[in-house]
Coordinates of C-alpha atoms and ligand atoms in Angstrom, one line a residue:
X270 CA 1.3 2.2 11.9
X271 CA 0.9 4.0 8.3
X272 CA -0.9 1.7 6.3
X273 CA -3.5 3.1 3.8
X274 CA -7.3 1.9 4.3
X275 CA -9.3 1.7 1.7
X276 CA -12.9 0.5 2.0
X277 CA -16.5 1.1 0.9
X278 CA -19.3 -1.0 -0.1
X279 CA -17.9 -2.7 -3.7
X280 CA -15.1 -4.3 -2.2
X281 CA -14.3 -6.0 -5.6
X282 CA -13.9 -2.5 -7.2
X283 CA -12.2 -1.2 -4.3
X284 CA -9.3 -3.7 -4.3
X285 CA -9.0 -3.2 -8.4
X286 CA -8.6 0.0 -8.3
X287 CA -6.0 -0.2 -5.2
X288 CA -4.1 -3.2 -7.9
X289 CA -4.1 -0.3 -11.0
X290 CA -2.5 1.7 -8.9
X291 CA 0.0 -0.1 -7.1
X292 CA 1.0 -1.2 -11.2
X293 CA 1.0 2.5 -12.1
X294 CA 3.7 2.9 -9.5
X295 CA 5.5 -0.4 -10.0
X296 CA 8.1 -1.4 -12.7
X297 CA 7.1 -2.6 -15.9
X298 CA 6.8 -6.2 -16.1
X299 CA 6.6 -6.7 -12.2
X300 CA 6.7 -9.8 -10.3
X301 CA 3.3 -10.1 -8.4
X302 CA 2.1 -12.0 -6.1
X303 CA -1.5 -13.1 -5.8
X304 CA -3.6 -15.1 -3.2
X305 CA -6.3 -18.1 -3.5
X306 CA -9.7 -18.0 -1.0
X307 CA -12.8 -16.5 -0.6
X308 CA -12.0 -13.0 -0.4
X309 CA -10.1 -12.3 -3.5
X310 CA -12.9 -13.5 -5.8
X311 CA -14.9 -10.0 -6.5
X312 CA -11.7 -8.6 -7.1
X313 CA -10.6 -11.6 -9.8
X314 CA -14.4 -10.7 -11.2
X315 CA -13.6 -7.3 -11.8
X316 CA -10.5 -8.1 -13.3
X317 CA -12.1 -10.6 -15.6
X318 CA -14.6 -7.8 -16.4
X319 CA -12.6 -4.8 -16.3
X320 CA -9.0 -6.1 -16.9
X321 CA -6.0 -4.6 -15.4
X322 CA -5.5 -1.5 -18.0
X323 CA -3.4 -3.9 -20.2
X324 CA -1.0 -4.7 -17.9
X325 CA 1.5 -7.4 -18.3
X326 CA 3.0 -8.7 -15.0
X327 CA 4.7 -12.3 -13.9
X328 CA 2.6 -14.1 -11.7
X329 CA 4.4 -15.8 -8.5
X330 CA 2.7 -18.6 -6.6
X331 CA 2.1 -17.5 -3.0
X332 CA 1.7 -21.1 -1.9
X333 CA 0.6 -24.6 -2.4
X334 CA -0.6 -27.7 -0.6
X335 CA 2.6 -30.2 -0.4
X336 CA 2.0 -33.6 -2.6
X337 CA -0.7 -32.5 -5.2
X338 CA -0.2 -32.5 -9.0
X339 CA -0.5 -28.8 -10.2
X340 CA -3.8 -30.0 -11.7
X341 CA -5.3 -31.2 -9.1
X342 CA -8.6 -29.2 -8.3
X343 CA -7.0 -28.2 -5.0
X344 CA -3.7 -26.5 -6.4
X345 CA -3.6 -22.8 -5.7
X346 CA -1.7 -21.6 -9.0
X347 CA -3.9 -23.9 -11.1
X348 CA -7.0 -22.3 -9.4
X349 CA -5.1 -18.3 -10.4
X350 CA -4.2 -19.8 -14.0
X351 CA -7.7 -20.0 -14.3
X352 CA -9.7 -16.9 -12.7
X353 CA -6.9 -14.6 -13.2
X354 CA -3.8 -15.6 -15.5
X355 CA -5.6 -17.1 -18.5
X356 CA -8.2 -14.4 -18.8
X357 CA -6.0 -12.1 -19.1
X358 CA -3.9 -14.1 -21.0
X359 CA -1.0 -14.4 -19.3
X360 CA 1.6 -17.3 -19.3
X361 CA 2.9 -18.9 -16.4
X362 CA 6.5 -19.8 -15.7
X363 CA 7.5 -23.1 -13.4
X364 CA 10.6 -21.3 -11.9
X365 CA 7.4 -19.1 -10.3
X366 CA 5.7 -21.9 -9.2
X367 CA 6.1 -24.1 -6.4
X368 CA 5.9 -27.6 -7.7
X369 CA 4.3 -29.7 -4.9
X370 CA 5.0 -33.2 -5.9
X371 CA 9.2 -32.3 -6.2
X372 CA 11.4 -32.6 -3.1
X373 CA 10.1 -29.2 -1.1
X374 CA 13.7 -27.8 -0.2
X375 CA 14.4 -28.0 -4.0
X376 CA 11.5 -25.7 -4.7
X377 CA 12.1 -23.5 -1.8
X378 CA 15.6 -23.1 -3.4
X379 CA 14.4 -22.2 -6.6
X380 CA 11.3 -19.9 -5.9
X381 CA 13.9 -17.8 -3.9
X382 CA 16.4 -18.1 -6.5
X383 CA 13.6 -17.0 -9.0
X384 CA 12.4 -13.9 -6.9
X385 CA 16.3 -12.7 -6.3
X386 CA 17.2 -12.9 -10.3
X387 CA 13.6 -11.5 -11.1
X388 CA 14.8 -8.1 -8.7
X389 CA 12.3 -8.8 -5.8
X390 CA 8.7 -8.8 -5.2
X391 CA 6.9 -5.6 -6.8
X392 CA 3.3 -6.0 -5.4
X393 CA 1.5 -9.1 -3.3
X394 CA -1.9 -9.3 -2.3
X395 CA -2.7 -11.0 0.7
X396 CA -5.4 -12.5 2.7
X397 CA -5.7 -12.9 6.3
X398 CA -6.6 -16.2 8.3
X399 CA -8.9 -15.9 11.2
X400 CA -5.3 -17.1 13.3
X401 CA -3.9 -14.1 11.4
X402 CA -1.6 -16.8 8.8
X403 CA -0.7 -14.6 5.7
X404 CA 0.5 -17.3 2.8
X405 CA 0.6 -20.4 4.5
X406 CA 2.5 -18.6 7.6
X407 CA 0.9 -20.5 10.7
X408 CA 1.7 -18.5 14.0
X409 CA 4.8 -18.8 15.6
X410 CA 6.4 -18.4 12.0
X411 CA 9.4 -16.9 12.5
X412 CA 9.8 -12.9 11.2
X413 CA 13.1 -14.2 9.2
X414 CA 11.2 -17.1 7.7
X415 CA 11.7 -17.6 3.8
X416 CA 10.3 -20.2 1.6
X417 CA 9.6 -23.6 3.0
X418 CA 7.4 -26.6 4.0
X419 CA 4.8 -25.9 6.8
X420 CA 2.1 -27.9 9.1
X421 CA -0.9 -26.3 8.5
X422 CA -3.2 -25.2 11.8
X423 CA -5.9 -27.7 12.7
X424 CA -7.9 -24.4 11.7
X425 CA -6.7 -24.0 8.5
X426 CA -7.2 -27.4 7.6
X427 CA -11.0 -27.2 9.1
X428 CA -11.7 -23.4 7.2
X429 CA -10.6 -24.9 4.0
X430 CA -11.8 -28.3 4.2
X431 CA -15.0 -26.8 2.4
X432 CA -13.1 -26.3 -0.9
X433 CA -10.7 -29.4 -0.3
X434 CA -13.5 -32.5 1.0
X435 CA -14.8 -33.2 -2.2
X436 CA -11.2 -33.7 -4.0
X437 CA -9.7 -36.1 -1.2
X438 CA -9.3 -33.5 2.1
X439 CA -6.9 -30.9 2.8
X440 CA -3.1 -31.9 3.0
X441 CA -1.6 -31.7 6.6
X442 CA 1.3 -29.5 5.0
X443 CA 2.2 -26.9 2.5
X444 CA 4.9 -25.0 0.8
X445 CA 5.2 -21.1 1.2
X446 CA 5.9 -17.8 0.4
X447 CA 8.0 -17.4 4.0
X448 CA 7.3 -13.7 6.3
X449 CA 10.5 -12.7 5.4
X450 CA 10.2 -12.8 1.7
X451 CA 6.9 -11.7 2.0
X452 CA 8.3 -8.9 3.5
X453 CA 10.5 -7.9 1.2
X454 CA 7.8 -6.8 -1.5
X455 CA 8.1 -3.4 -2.4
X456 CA 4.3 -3.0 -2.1
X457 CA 1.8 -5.1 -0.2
X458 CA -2.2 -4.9 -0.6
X459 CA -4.1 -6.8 2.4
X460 CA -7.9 -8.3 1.2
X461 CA -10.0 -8.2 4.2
X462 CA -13.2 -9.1 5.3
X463 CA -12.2 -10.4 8.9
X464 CA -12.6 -7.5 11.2
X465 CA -11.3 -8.9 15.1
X466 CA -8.3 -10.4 13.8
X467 CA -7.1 -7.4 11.2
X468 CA -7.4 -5.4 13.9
X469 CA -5.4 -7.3 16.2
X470 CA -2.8 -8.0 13.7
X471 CA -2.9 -4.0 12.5
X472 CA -3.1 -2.5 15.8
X473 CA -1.8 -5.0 18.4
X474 CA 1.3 -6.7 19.4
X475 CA 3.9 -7.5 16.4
X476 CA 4.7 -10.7 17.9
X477 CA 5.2 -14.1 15.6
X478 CA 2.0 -15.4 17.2
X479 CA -0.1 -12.9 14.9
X480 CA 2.2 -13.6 11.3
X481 CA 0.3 -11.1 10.2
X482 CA 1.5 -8.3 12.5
X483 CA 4.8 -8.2 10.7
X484 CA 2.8 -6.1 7.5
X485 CA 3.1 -3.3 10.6
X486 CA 6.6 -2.9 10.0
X487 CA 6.4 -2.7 6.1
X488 CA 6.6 1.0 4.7
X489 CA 3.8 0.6 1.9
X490 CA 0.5 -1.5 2.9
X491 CA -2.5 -0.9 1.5
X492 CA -5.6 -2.5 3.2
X493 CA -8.6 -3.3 1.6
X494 CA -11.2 -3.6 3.9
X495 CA -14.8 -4.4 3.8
X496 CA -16.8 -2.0 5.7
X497 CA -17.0 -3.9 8.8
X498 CA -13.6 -4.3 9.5
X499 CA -12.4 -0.6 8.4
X500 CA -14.8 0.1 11.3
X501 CA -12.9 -2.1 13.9
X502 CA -9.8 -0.8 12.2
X503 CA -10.7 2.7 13.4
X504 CA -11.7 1.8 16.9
X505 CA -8.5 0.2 16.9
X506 CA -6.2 2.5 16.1
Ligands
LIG857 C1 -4.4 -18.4 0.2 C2 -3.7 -17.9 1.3 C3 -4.4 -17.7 2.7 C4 -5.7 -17.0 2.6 C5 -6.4 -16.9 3.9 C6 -7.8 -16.3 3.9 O1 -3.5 -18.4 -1.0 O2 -2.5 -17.7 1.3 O3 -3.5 -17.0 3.5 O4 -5.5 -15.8 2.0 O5 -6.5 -18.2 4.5 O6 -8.6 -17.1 3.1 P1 -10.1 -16.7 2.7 O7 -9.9 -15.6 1.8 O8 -10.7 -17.9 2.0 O9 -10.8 -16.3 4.0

């Protein structure tokens, strides 16, 4: 697959710079995606140090745990509104967010709705589970997937149960971004620290087992990896 690796030892740095330029290429005013977790926060750093080279974009909410108030400690936009959005100060609009506590197939409607007026996806970040879920996309999502309700993994709930405990435990479901709209971003950038499973996703089977494996059909990934797993990348590949 062509994707382009980028990796080194400031991974925070790294994935800024890969962000400027996937904006430099983009439209003005693009709709971009960005994730929650543990590996995007040296990147968020840098932006709140650095900025993004003045760049105004319109944030859309990659997913959400189903039931919670948007500011409930746990909610995924509220947690980007804050490391990310309001920094740079930049707004947020509902039509962008998936609101958790209104009937799901009525936000699912309207995200989609949202993207399709908008003209598409222009960049989204990803992360990777260790069961290769991008979004909230558990395997044995379907490739045409779009925006929807999902049961989290037993090990989704248990890797994020760390961030969740304290705040009344991690929901057993979720609204996403689905593959298929995922997809359809003109430009993806993959955060990785996870070496084993990006390589099976980059270099294995594209099967709906591995959600993940689908980014080897896209024309225009860029991977950010951390040293580690560009190495098991290249034995890989
Ligand atoms: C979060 C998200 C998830 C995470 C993934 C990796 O918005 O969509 O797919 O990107 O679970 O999480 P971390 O970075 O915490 O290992």
């Amino acid at each position: 697959m062509a994707y382009t690796l980028v990796t080194g030892e400031d991974f925070g740095t790294l994935a800024l710079k890969s962000l400027r330029e996937a904006f430099e290429q983009a439209r003005k005013f693009p709709l971009v995606v960005l994730p929650t977790g543990n590996t995007p926060k040296e990147l968020y750093l840098r932006i709140r140090q650095q900025g993004l080279g003045g760049e105004e974009f319109q944030y859309l909410n990659l997913d959400q745990y189903h039931g919670i108030k948007f500011s409930d400690p746990r909610s995924y936009p509220l947690e980007i509104k804050k490391e990310v959005l309001d920094p740079l100060g930049i707004g947020l609009r509902p039509d962008f967010i998936f609101d958790a506590e209104a009937p799901p197939d009525q936000e699912c409607c309207k995200i989609e709705t949202a993207i399709e007026k908008d003209g598409g996806i222009d960049i989204c970040v990803l992360g990777i589970g260790e069961n290769g879920h991008i979004g909230f996309n558990e395997p044995y999502s379907d490739f045409k997937d779009r925006s929807r309700l999902v049961r989290l993994a037993a090990s989704t709930r248990k890797a994020n149960a760390k961030f969740c405990d304290p705040h009344g435990g991690v929901p057993q479901n979720a609204l996403t971004l689905g593959l298929r709209t995922i997809f359809e971003a003109r430009k993806i950038i993959l955060l990785t620290n996870k070496p084993d499973i990006t390589a099976k996703a980059l270099h294995g089977r594209v099967w709906s087992n591995i959600p993940a494996s689908i980014l080897q059909r896209h024309p225009d990934v860029t991977v950010v990896a951390t040293p580690r797993v560009a190495a098991a990348l290249r034995l890989a590949a």
